């Protein structure tokens, strides 16, 4: 019984320490100007855009369906990959997403206005 009481007291005494918030992380350093690649304009659809964001855009989904020659949402792994970008999925695809296919997807996305 004493053991249970001691354990309960220890857990209560640790609770305030565990409830404290961690300090806010330091802000990310500003990108170096000059040699860094220019970021895509806000709202631009790229190979780094999450797949679910692309699918939510009717023009992007149509472009993906045309390039991939299938509906990506019908893929059995869609729920697992939808939060990733095509650049993130490529290494996991066992060669299914070749560099050439990514290039075609990127070109199709860049053509969307």
mmCIF file of N, CA and C in Angstrom:
data_model
loop_
_atom_site.group_PDB
_atom_site.id
_atom_site.type_symbol
_atom_site.label_atom_id
_atom_site.label_comp_id
_atom_site.label_asym_id
_atom_site.label_seq_id
_atom_site.Cartn_x
_atom_site.Cartn_y
_atom_site.Cartn_z
ATOM 1 N N UNK A 1 0.827 -1.192 0.000
ATOM 2 C CA UNK A 1 0.000 0.000 0.000
ATOM 3 C C UNK A 1 0.868 1.251 0.000
ATOM 4 N N UNK A 2 1.941 1.216 0.804
ATOM 5 C CA UNK A 2 2.839 2.373 0.854
ATOM 6 C C UNK A 2 3.460 2.617 -0.518
ATOM 7 N N UNK A 3 3.735 1.531 -1.227
ATOM 8 C CA UNK A 3 4.341 1.650 -2.552
ATOM 9 C C UNK A 3 3.397 2.382 -3.512
ATOM 10 N N UNK A 4 2.121 2.068 -3.445
ATOM 11 C CA UNK A 4 1.139 2.721 -4.319
ATOM 12 C C UNK A 4 1.032 4.204 -3.983
ATOM 13 N N UNK A 5 1.005 4.524 -2.696
ATOM 14 C CA UNK A 5 0.914 5.919 -2.272
ATOM 15 C C UNK A 5 2.153 6.686 -2.709
ATOM 16 N N UNK A 6 3.325 6.082 -2.540
ATOM 17 C CA UNK A 6 4.572 6.745 -2.951
ATOM 18 C C UNK A 6 4.598 6.978 -4.463
ATOM 19 N N UNK A 7 4.161 5.984 -5.222
ATOM 20 C CA UNK A 7 4.141 6.125 -6.676
ATOM 21 C C UNK A 7 3.181 7.234 -7.094
ATOM 22 N N UNK A 8 2.032 7.308 -6.436
ATOM 23 C CA UNK A 8 1.062 8.357 -6.758
ATOM 24 C C UNK A 8 1.618 9.734 -6.437
ATOM 25 N N UNK A 9 2.283 9.866 -5.291
ATOM 26 C CA UNK A 9 2.866 11.154 -4.915
ATOM 27 C C UNK A 9 3.977 11.563 -5.877
ATOM 28 N N UNK A 10 4.792 10.602 -6.278
ATOM 29 C CA UNK A 10 5.864 10.912 -7.230
ATOM 30 C C UNK A 10 5.296 11.369 -8.572
ATOM 31 N N UNK A 11 4.237 10.710 -9.031
ATOM 32 C CA UNK A 11 3.674 11.109 -10.323
ATOM 33 C C UNK A 11 3.036 12.494 -10.244
ATOM 34 N N UNK A 12 2.436 12.821 -9.091
ATOM 35 C CA UNK A 12 1.848 14.150 -8.932
ATOM 36 C C UNK A 12 2.915 15.231 -8.845
ATOM 37 N N UNK A 13 4.020 14.921 -8.210
ATOM 38 C CA UNK A 13 5.069 15.931 -8.086
ATOM 39 C C UNK A 13 5.765 16.185 -9.421
ATOM 40 N N UNK A 14 5.765 15.202 -10.307
ATOM 41 C CA UNK A 14 6.403 15.373 -11.613
ATOM 42 C C UNK A 14 5.468 16.048 -12.612
ATOM 43 N N UNK A 15 4.181 16.045 -12.352
ATOM 44 C CA UNK A 15 3.215 16.587 -13.310
ATOM 45 C C UNK A 15 3.470 18.042 -13.681
ATOM 46 N N UNK A 16 3.730 18.968 -12.716
ATOM 47 C CA UNK A 16 3.974 20.358 -13.128
ATOM 48 C C UNK A 16 5.207 20.507 -14.021
ATOM 49 N N UNK A 17 6.231 19.730 -13.758
ATOM 50 C CA UNK A 17 7.439 19.824 -14.581
ATOM 51 C C UNK A 17 7.158 19.328 -15.991
ATOM 52 N N UNK A 18 6.338 18.294 -16.106
ATOM 53 C CA UNK A 18 6.026 17.757 -17.427
ATOM 54 C C UNK A 18 5.059 18.651 -18.194
ATOM 55 N N UNK A 19 4.276 19.442 -17.484
ATOM 56 C CA UNK A 19 3.283 20.296 -18.130
ATOM 57 C C UNK A 19 3.881 21.576 -18.702
ATOM 58 N N UNK A 20 5.111 21.894 -18.352
ATOM 59 C CA UNK A 20 5.720 23.121 -18.860
ATOM 60 C C UNK A 20 5.974 22.999 -20.350
ATOM 61 N N UNK A 21 5.808 24.098 -21.028
ATOM 62 C CA UNK A 21 6.034 24.104 -22.463
ATOM 63 C C UNK A 21 7.515 24.256 -22.753
ATOM 64 N N UNK A 22 7.928 23.627 -23.824
ATOM 65 C CA UNK A 22 9.308 23.763 -24.270
ATOM 66 C C UNK A 22 9.495 25.162 -24.843
ATOM 67 N N UNK A 23 10.685 25.710 -24.762
ATOM 68 C CA UNK A 23 10.912 27.037 -25.345
ATOM 69 C C UNK A 23 10.713 26.988 -26.861
ATOM 70 N N UNK A 24 10.295 28.100 -27.395
ATOM 71 C CA UNK A 24 10.065 28.186 -28.836
ATOM 72 C C UNK A 24 11.385 27.987 -29.575
ATOM 73 N N UNK A 25 11.342 27.266 -30.709
ATOM 74 C CA UNK A 25 12.577 27.064 -31.465
ATOM 75 C C UNK A 25 13.068 28.380 -32.062
ATOM 76 N N UNK A 26 14.355 28.446 -32.264
ATOM 77 C CA UNK A 26 14.950 29.644 -32.862
ATOM 78 C C UNK A 26 14.455 29.773 -34.297
ATOM 79 N N UNK A 27 14.273 30.984 -34.790
ATOM 80 C CA UNK A 27 13.820 31.149 -36.172
ATOM 81 C C UNK A 27 14.866 30.614 -37.144
ATOM 82 N N UNK A 28 14.380 30.122 -38.258
ATOM 83 C CA UNK A 28 15.276 29.586 -39.275
ATOM 84 C C UNK A 28 16.109 30.718 -39.857
ATOM 85 N N UNK A 29 17.357 30.436 -40.183
ATOM 86 C CA UNK A 29 18.189 31.485 -40.777
ATOM 87 C C UNK A 29 17.673 31.858 -42.164
ATOM 88 N N UNK A 30 17.862 33.098 -42.518
ATOM 89 C CA UNK A 30 17.430 33.579 -43.829
ATOM 90 C C UNK A 30 18.275 32.903 -44.900
ATOM 91 N N UNK A 31 17.656 32.526 -46.028
ATOM 92 C CA UNK A 31 18.430 31.889 -47.084
ATOM 93 C C UNK A 31 19.457 32.858 -47.660
ATOM 94 N N UNK A 32 20.579 32.308 -48.027
ATOM 95 C CA UNK A 32 21.639 33.125 -48.615
ATOM 96 C C UNK A 32 21.183 33.619 -49.978
ATOM 97 N N UNK A 33 21.415 34.869 -50.249
ATOM 98 C CA UNK A 33 21.016 35.403 -51.545
ATOM 99 C C UNK A 33 22.089 35.067 -52.569
ATOM 100 N N UNK A 34 21.684 35.058 -53.803
ATOM 101 C CA UNK A 34 22.662 34.812 -54.855
ATOM 102 C C UNK A 34 22.563 33.408 -55.397
ATOM 103 N N UNK A 35 23.352 32.453 -54.845
ATOM 104 C CA UNK A 35 23.435 31.143 -55.451
ATOM 105 C C UNK A 35 22.255 30.231 -55.141
ATOM 106 N N UNK A 36 21.416 30.562 -54.206
ATOM 107 C CA UNK A 36 20.283 29.695 -53.878
ATOM 108 C C UNK A 36 19.269 29.718 -55.018
ATOM 109 N N UNK A 37 18.667 28.561 -55.263
ATOM 110 C CA UNK A 37 17.643 28.483 -56.300
ATOM 111 C C UNK A 37 16.446 29.318 -55.875
ATOM 112 N N UNK A 38 15.855 29.988 -56.820
ATOM 113 C CA UNK A 38 14.701 30.836 -56.515
ATOM 114 C C UNK A 38 13.530 29.949 -56.119
ATOM 115 N N UNK A 39 12.858 30.273 -55.022
ATOM 116 C CA UNK A 39 11.714 29.460 -54.625
ATOM 117 C C UNK A 39 10.561 29.640 -55.610
ATOM 118 N N UNK A 40 9.712 28.635 -55.673
ATOM 119 C CA UNK A 40 8.551 28.720 -56.554
ATOM 120 C C UNK A 40 7.618 29.802 -56.032
ATOM 121 N N UNK A 41 6.945 30.507 -56.919
ATOM 122 C CA UNK A 41 6.004 31.536 -56.474
ATOM 123 C C UNK A 41 4.925 30.909 -55.586
ATOM 124 N N UNK A 42 4.398 31.714 -54.688
ATOM 125 C CA UNK A 42 3.353 31.222 -53.793
ATOM 126 C C UNK A 42 2.199 30.671 -54.620
ATOM 127 N N UNK A 43 1.735 29.511 -54.260
ATOM 128 C CA UNK A 43 0.634 28.901 -54.980
ATOM 129 C C UNK A 43 1.064 28.080 -56.179
ATOM 130 N N UNK A 44 2.343 28.111 -56.533
ATOM 131 C CA UNK A 44 2.820 27.330 -57.664
ATOM 132 C C UNK A 44 2.785 25.850 -57.301
ATOM 133 N N UNK A 45 2.408 25.032 -58.254
ATOM 134 C CA UNK A 45 2.361 23.590 -58.054
ATOM 135 C C UNK A 45 3.648 22.990 -58.597
ATOM 136 N N UNK A 46 4.362 22.270 -57.748
ATOM 137 C CA UNK A 46 5.652 21.702 -58.128
ATOM 138 C C UNK A 46 5.735 20.250 -57.676
ATOM 139 N N UNK A 47 6.859 19.622 -57.951
ATOM 140 C CA UNK A 47 7.104 18.256 -57.492
ATOM 141 C C UNK A 47 7.277 18.190 -55.980
ATOM 142 N N UNK A 48 7.396 19.342 -55.324
ATOM 143 C CA UNK A 48 7.516 19.392 -53.868
ATOM 144 C C UNK A 48 6.175 19.675 -53.185
ATOM 145 N N UNK A 49 5.122 19.859 -53.955
ATOM 146 C CA UNK A 49 3.782 20.078 -53.408
ATOM 147 C C UNK A 49 3.217 18.732 -52.957
ATOM 148 N N UNK A 50 2.603 18.667 -51.778
ATOM 149 C CA UNK A 50 1.994 17.397 -51.353
ATOM 150 C C UNK A 50 0.991 16.888 -52.392
ATOM 151 N N UNK A 51 0.983 15.586 -52.592
ATOM 152 C CA UNK A 51 0.127 14.988 -53.616
ATOM 153 C C UNK A 51 -1.344 15.301 -53.358
ATOM 154 N N UNK A 52 -1.772 15.281 -52.092
ATOM 155 C CA UNK A 52 -3.183 15.568 -51.808
ATOM 156 C C UNK A 52 -3.553 17.002 -52.196
ATOM 157 N N UNK A 53 -2.601 17.925 -52.126
ATOM 158 C CA UNK A 53 -2.846 19.302 -52.562
ATOM 159 C C UNK A 53 -2.996 19.346 -54.079
ATOM 160 N N UNK A 54 -2.174 18.575 -54.778
ATOM 161 C CA UNK A 54 -2.281 18.520 -56.236
ATOM 162 C C UNK A 54 -3.623 17.933 -56.654
ATOM 163 N N UNK A 55 -4.032 16.852 -55.999
ATOM 164 C CA UNK A 55 -5.281 16.178 -56.347
ATOM 165 C C UNK A 55 -6.487 17.073 -56.063
ATOM 166 N N UNK A 56 -6.371 17.949 -55.078
ATOM 167 C CA UNK A 56 -7.473 18.854 -54.741
ATOM 168 C C UNK A 56 -7.674 19.936 -55.801
ATOM 169 N N UNK A 57 -6.661 20.156 -56.632
ATOM 170 C CA UNK A 57 -6.750 21.138 -57.710
ATOM 171 C C UNK A 57 -7.194 20.404 -58.981
ATOM 172 N N UNK A 58 -8.373 20.705 -59.519
ATOM 173 C CA UNK A 58 -8.874 19.962 -60.685
ATOM 174 C C UNK A 58 -7.929 19.975 -61.889
ATOM 175 N N UNK A 59 -7.281 21.108 -62.143
ATOM 176 C CA UNK A 59 -6.355 21.169 -63.284
ATOM 177 C C UNK A 59 -5.131 20.289 -63.037
ATOM 178 N N UNK A 60 -4.615 20.315 -61.816
ATOM 179 C CA UNK A 60 -3.446 19.497 -61.492
ATOM 180 C C UNK A 60 -3.807 18.017 -61.537
ATOM 181 N N UNK A 61 -4.982 17.672 -61.030
ATOM 182 C CA UNK A 61 -5.400 16.261 -61.046
ATOM 183 C C UNK A 61 -5.537 15.767 -62.473
ATOM 184 N N UNK A 62 -6.122 16.581 -63.340
ATOM 185 C CA UNK A 62 -6.260 16.199 -64.747
ATOM 186 C C UNK A 62 -4.888 16.004 -65.390
ATOM 187 N N UNK A 63 -3.945 16.883 -65.064
ATOM 188 C CA UNK A 63 -2.588 16.763 -65.605
ATOM 189 C C UNK A 63 -1.923 15.481 -65.100
ATOM 190 N N UNK A 64 -2.094 15.185 -63.809
ATOM 191 C CA UNK A 64 -1.517 13.958 -63.251
ATOM 192 C C UNK A 64 -2.132 12.724 -63.901
ATOM 193 N N UNK A 65 -3.451 12.723 -64.050
ATOM 194 C CA UNK A 65 -4.126 11.583 -64.677
ATOM 195 C C UNK A 65 -3.603 11.354 -66.089
ATOM 196 N N UNK A 66 -3.353 12.450 -66.811
ATOM 197 C CA UNK A 66 -2.867 12.329 -68.182
ATOM 198 C C UNK A 66 -1.433 11.795 -68.210
ATOM 199 N N UNK A 67 -0.562 12.339 -67.377
ATOM 200 C CA UNK A 67 0.843 11.911 -67.387
ATOM 201 C C UNK A 67 0.983 10.488 -66.848
ATOM 202 N N UNK A 68 0.288 10.191 -65.755
ATOM 203 C CA UNK A 68 0.409 8.872 -65.126
ATOM 204 C C UNK A 68 -0.451 7.818 -65.822
ATOM 205 N N UNK A 69 -1.359 8.244 -66.674
ATOM 206 C CA UNK A 69 -2.277 7.377 -67.410
ATOM 207 C C UNK A 69 -3.142 6.530 -66.472
ATOM 208 N N UNK A 70 -3.416 7.074 -65.294
ATOM 209 C CA UNK A 70 -4.297 6.429 -64.327
ATOM 210 C C UNK A 70 -4.708 7.460 -63.284
ATOM 211 N N UNK A 71 -5.722 7.129 -62.522
ATOM 212 C CA UNK A 71 -6.169 7.990 -61.427
ATOM 213 C C UNK A 71 -5.324 7.667 -60.198
ATOM 214 N N UNK A 72 -4.499 8.613 -59.774
ATOM 215 C CA UNK A 72 -3.592 8.361 -58.650
ATOM 216 C C UNK A 72 -4.352 8.034 -57.367
ATOM 217 N N UNK A 73 -5.566 8.547 -57.222
ATOM 218 C CA UNK A 73 -6.325 8.271 -55.995
ATOM 219 C C UNK A 73 -6.797 6.822 -55.941
ATOM 220 N N UNK A 74 -6.749 6.111 -57.065
ATOM 221 C CA UNK A 74 -7.112 4.694 -57.094
ATOM 222 C C UNK A 74 -5.933 3.801 -56.709
ATOM 223 N N UNK A 75 -4.757 4.391 -56.581
ATOM 224 C CA UNK A 75 -3.572 3.619 -56.192
ATOM 225 C C UNK A 75 -3.770 3.077 -54.777
ATOM 226 N N UNK A 76 -3.479 1.791 -54.548
ATOM 227 C CA UNK A 76 -3.686 1.225 -53.206
ATOM 228 C C UNK A 76 -2.833 1.889 -52.123
ATOM 229 N N UNK A 77 -1.778 2.578 -52.505
ATOM 230 C CA UNK A 77 -0.909 3.240 -51.533
ATOM 231 C C UNK A 77 -1.221 4.731 -51.382
ATOM 232 N N UNK A 78 -2.275 5.200 -52.054
ATOM 233 C CA UNK A 78 -2.573 6.636 -52.041
ATOM 234 C C UNK A 78 -2.694 7.197 -50.626
ATOM 235 N N UNK A 79 -3.425 6.516 -49.755
ATOM 236 C CA UNK A 79 -3.601 7.033 -48.389
ATOM 237 C C UNK A 79 -2.272 7.155 -47.648
ATOM 238 N N UNK A 80 -1.307 6.325 -47.998
ATOM 239 C CA UNK A 80 -0.005 6.367 -47.333
ATOM 240 C C UNK A 80 0.908 7.447 -47.895
ATOM 241 N N UNK A 81 0.709 7.813 -49.152
ATOM 242 C CA UNK A 81 1.627 8.766 -49.794
ATOM 243 C C UNK A 81 1.033 10.141 -50.018
ATOM 244 N N UNK A 82 -0.255 10.320 -49.766
ATOM 245 C CA UNK A 82 -0.908 11.571 -50.158
ATOM 246 C C UNK A 82 -0.337 12.804 -49.472
ATOM 247 N N UNK A 83 0.251 12.659 -48.301
ATOM 248 C CA UNK A 83 0.825 13.824 -47.619
ATOM 249 C C UNK A 83 2.258 14.100 -48.070
ATOM 250 N N UNK A 84 2.802 13.233 -48.898
ATOM 251 C CA UNK A 84 4.166 13.401 -49.407
ATOM 252 C C UNK A 84 4.132 14.061 -50.780
ATOM 253 N N UNK A 85 5.271 14.581 -51.188
ATOM 254 C CA UNK A 85 5.396 15.132 -52.540
ATOM 255 C C UNK A 85 5.936 14.037 -53.459
ATOM 256 N N UNK A 86 5.882 14.278 -54.768
ATOM 257 C CA UNK A 86 6.446 13.302 -55.702
ATOM 258 C C UNK A 86 7.949 13.143 -55.485
ATOM 259 N N UNK A 87 8.635 14.231 -55.146
ATOM 260 C CA UNK A 87 10.072 14.121 -54.868
ATOM 261 C C UNK A 87 10.340 13.242 -53.648
ATOM 262 N N UNK A 88 9.435 13.245 -52.672
ATOM 263 C CA UNK A 88 9.601 12.403 -51.490
ATOM 264 C C UNK A 88 9.219 10.951 -51.772
ATOM 265 N N UNK A 89 8.279 10.742 -52.666
ATOM 266 C CA UNK A 89 7.814 9.388 -52.969
ATOM 267 C C UNK A 89 8.786 8.652 -53.887
ATOM 268 N N UNK A 90 9.485 9.375 -54.746
ATOM 269 C CA UNK A 90 10.342 8.725 -55.740
ATOM 270 C C UNK A 90 11.298 7.693 -55.140
ATOM 271 N N UNK A 91 12.043 7.999 -54.066
ATOM 272 C CA UNK A 91 12.964 6.984 -53.539
ATOM 273 C C UNK A 91 12.246 5.755 -52.967
ATOM 274 N N UNK A 92 10.981 5.888 -52.657
ATOM 275 C CA UNK A 92 10.205 4.786 -52.084
ATOM 276 C C UNK A 92 9.493 3.960 -53.151
ATOM 277 N N UNK A 93 9.593 4.370 -54.411
ATOM 278 C CA UNK A 93 8.764 3.793 -55.470
ATOM 279 C C UNK A 93 9.381 2.591 -56.180
ATOM 280 N N UNK A 94 10.538 2.155 -55.773
ATOM 281 C CA UNK A 94 11.211 1.020 -56.428
ATOM 282 C C UNK A 94 11.319 1.213 -57.938
ATOM 283 N N UNK A 95 11.639 2.422 -58.352
ATOM 284 C CA UNK A 95 11.836 2.711 -59.766
ATOM 285 C C UNK A 95 10.570 3.036 -60.539
ATOM 286 N N UNK A 96 9.402 2.955 -59.903
ATOM 287 C CA UNK A 96 8.149 3.252 -60.596
ATOM 288 C C UNK A 96 8.071 4.720 -61.005
ATOM 289 N N UNK A 97 8.644 5.615 -60.191
ATOM 290 C CA UNK A 97 8.688 7.045 -60.525
ATOM 291 C C UNK A 97 10.102 7.376 -60.999
ATOM 292 N N UNK A 98 10.325 7.205 -62.273
ATOM 293 C CA UNK A 98 11.649 7.468 -62.842
ATOM 294 C C UNK A 98 11.901 8.971 -62.923
ATOM 295 N N UNK A 99 13.155 9.329 -63.147
ATOM 296 C CA UNK A 99 13.494 10.743 -63.325
ATOM 297 C C UNK A 99 12.734 11.325 -64.518
ATOM 298 N N UNK A 100 12.600 10.524 -65.579
ATOM 299 C CA UNK A 100 11.888 10.982 -66.774
ATOM 300 C C UNK A 100 10.412 11.240 -66.467
ATOM 301 N N UNK A 101 9.790 10.341 -65.698
ATOM 302 C CA UNK A 101 8.382 10.527 -65.348
ATOM 303 C C UNK A 101 8.209 11.746 -64.444
ATOM 304 N N UNK A 102 9.125 11.931 -63.495
ATOM 305 C CA UNK A 102 9.053 13.122 -62.638
ATOM 306 C C UNK A 102 9.194 14.395 -63.464
ATOM 307 N N UNK A 103 10.068 14.354 -64.457
ATOM 308 C CA UNK A 103 10.248 15.522 -65.323
ATOM 309 C C UNK A 103 8.945 15.842 -66.053
ATOM 310 N N UNK A 104 8.267 14.812 -66.557
ATOM 311 C CA UNK A 104 6.993 15.018 -67.258
ATOM 312 C C UNK A 104 5.932 15.577 -66.312
ATOM 313 N N UNK A 105 5.892 15.048 -65.086
ATOM 314 C CA UNK A 105 4.926 15.550 -64.102
ATOM 315 C C UNK A 105 5.232 17.014 -63.787
ATOM 316 N N UNK A 106 6.515 17.314 -63.573
ATOM 317 C CA UNK A 106 6.921 18.690 -63.276
ATOM 318 C C UNK A 106 6.552 19.654 -64.389
ATOM 319 N N UNK A 107 6.762 19.233 -65.635
ATOM 320 C CA UNK A 107 6.413 20.080 -66.779
ATOM 321 C C UNK A 107 4.904 20.296 -66.860
ATOM 322 N N UNK A 108 4.134 19.234 -66.599
ATOM 323 C CA UNK A 108 2.673 19.360 -66.642
ATOM 324 C C UNK A 108 2.181 20.302 -65.547
ATOM 325 N N UNK A 109 2.782 20.220 -64.371
ATOM 326 C CA UNK A 109 2.380 21.107 -63.274
ATOM 327 C C UNK A 109 2.779 22.554 -63.561
ATOM 328 N N UNK A 110 3.960 22.740 -64.152
ATOM 329 C CA UNK A 110 4.431 24.093 -64.459
ATOM 330 C C UNK A 110 3.555 24.765 -65.515
ATOM 331 N N UNK A 111 2.921 23.970 -66.362
ATOM 332 C CA UNK A 111 2.080 24.522 -67.427
ATOM 333 C C UNK A 111 0.723 24.996 -66.913
ATOM 334 N N UNK A 112 0.381 24.641 -65.686
ATOM 335 C CA UNK A 112 -0.917 25.038 -65.122
ATOM 336 C C UNK A 112 -0.866 26.502 -64.728
ATOM 337 N N UNK A 113 -1.827 27.261 -65.176
ATOM 338 C CA UNK A 113 -1.898 28.697 -64.857
ATOM 339 C C UNK A 113 -3.021 28.950 -63.906
#
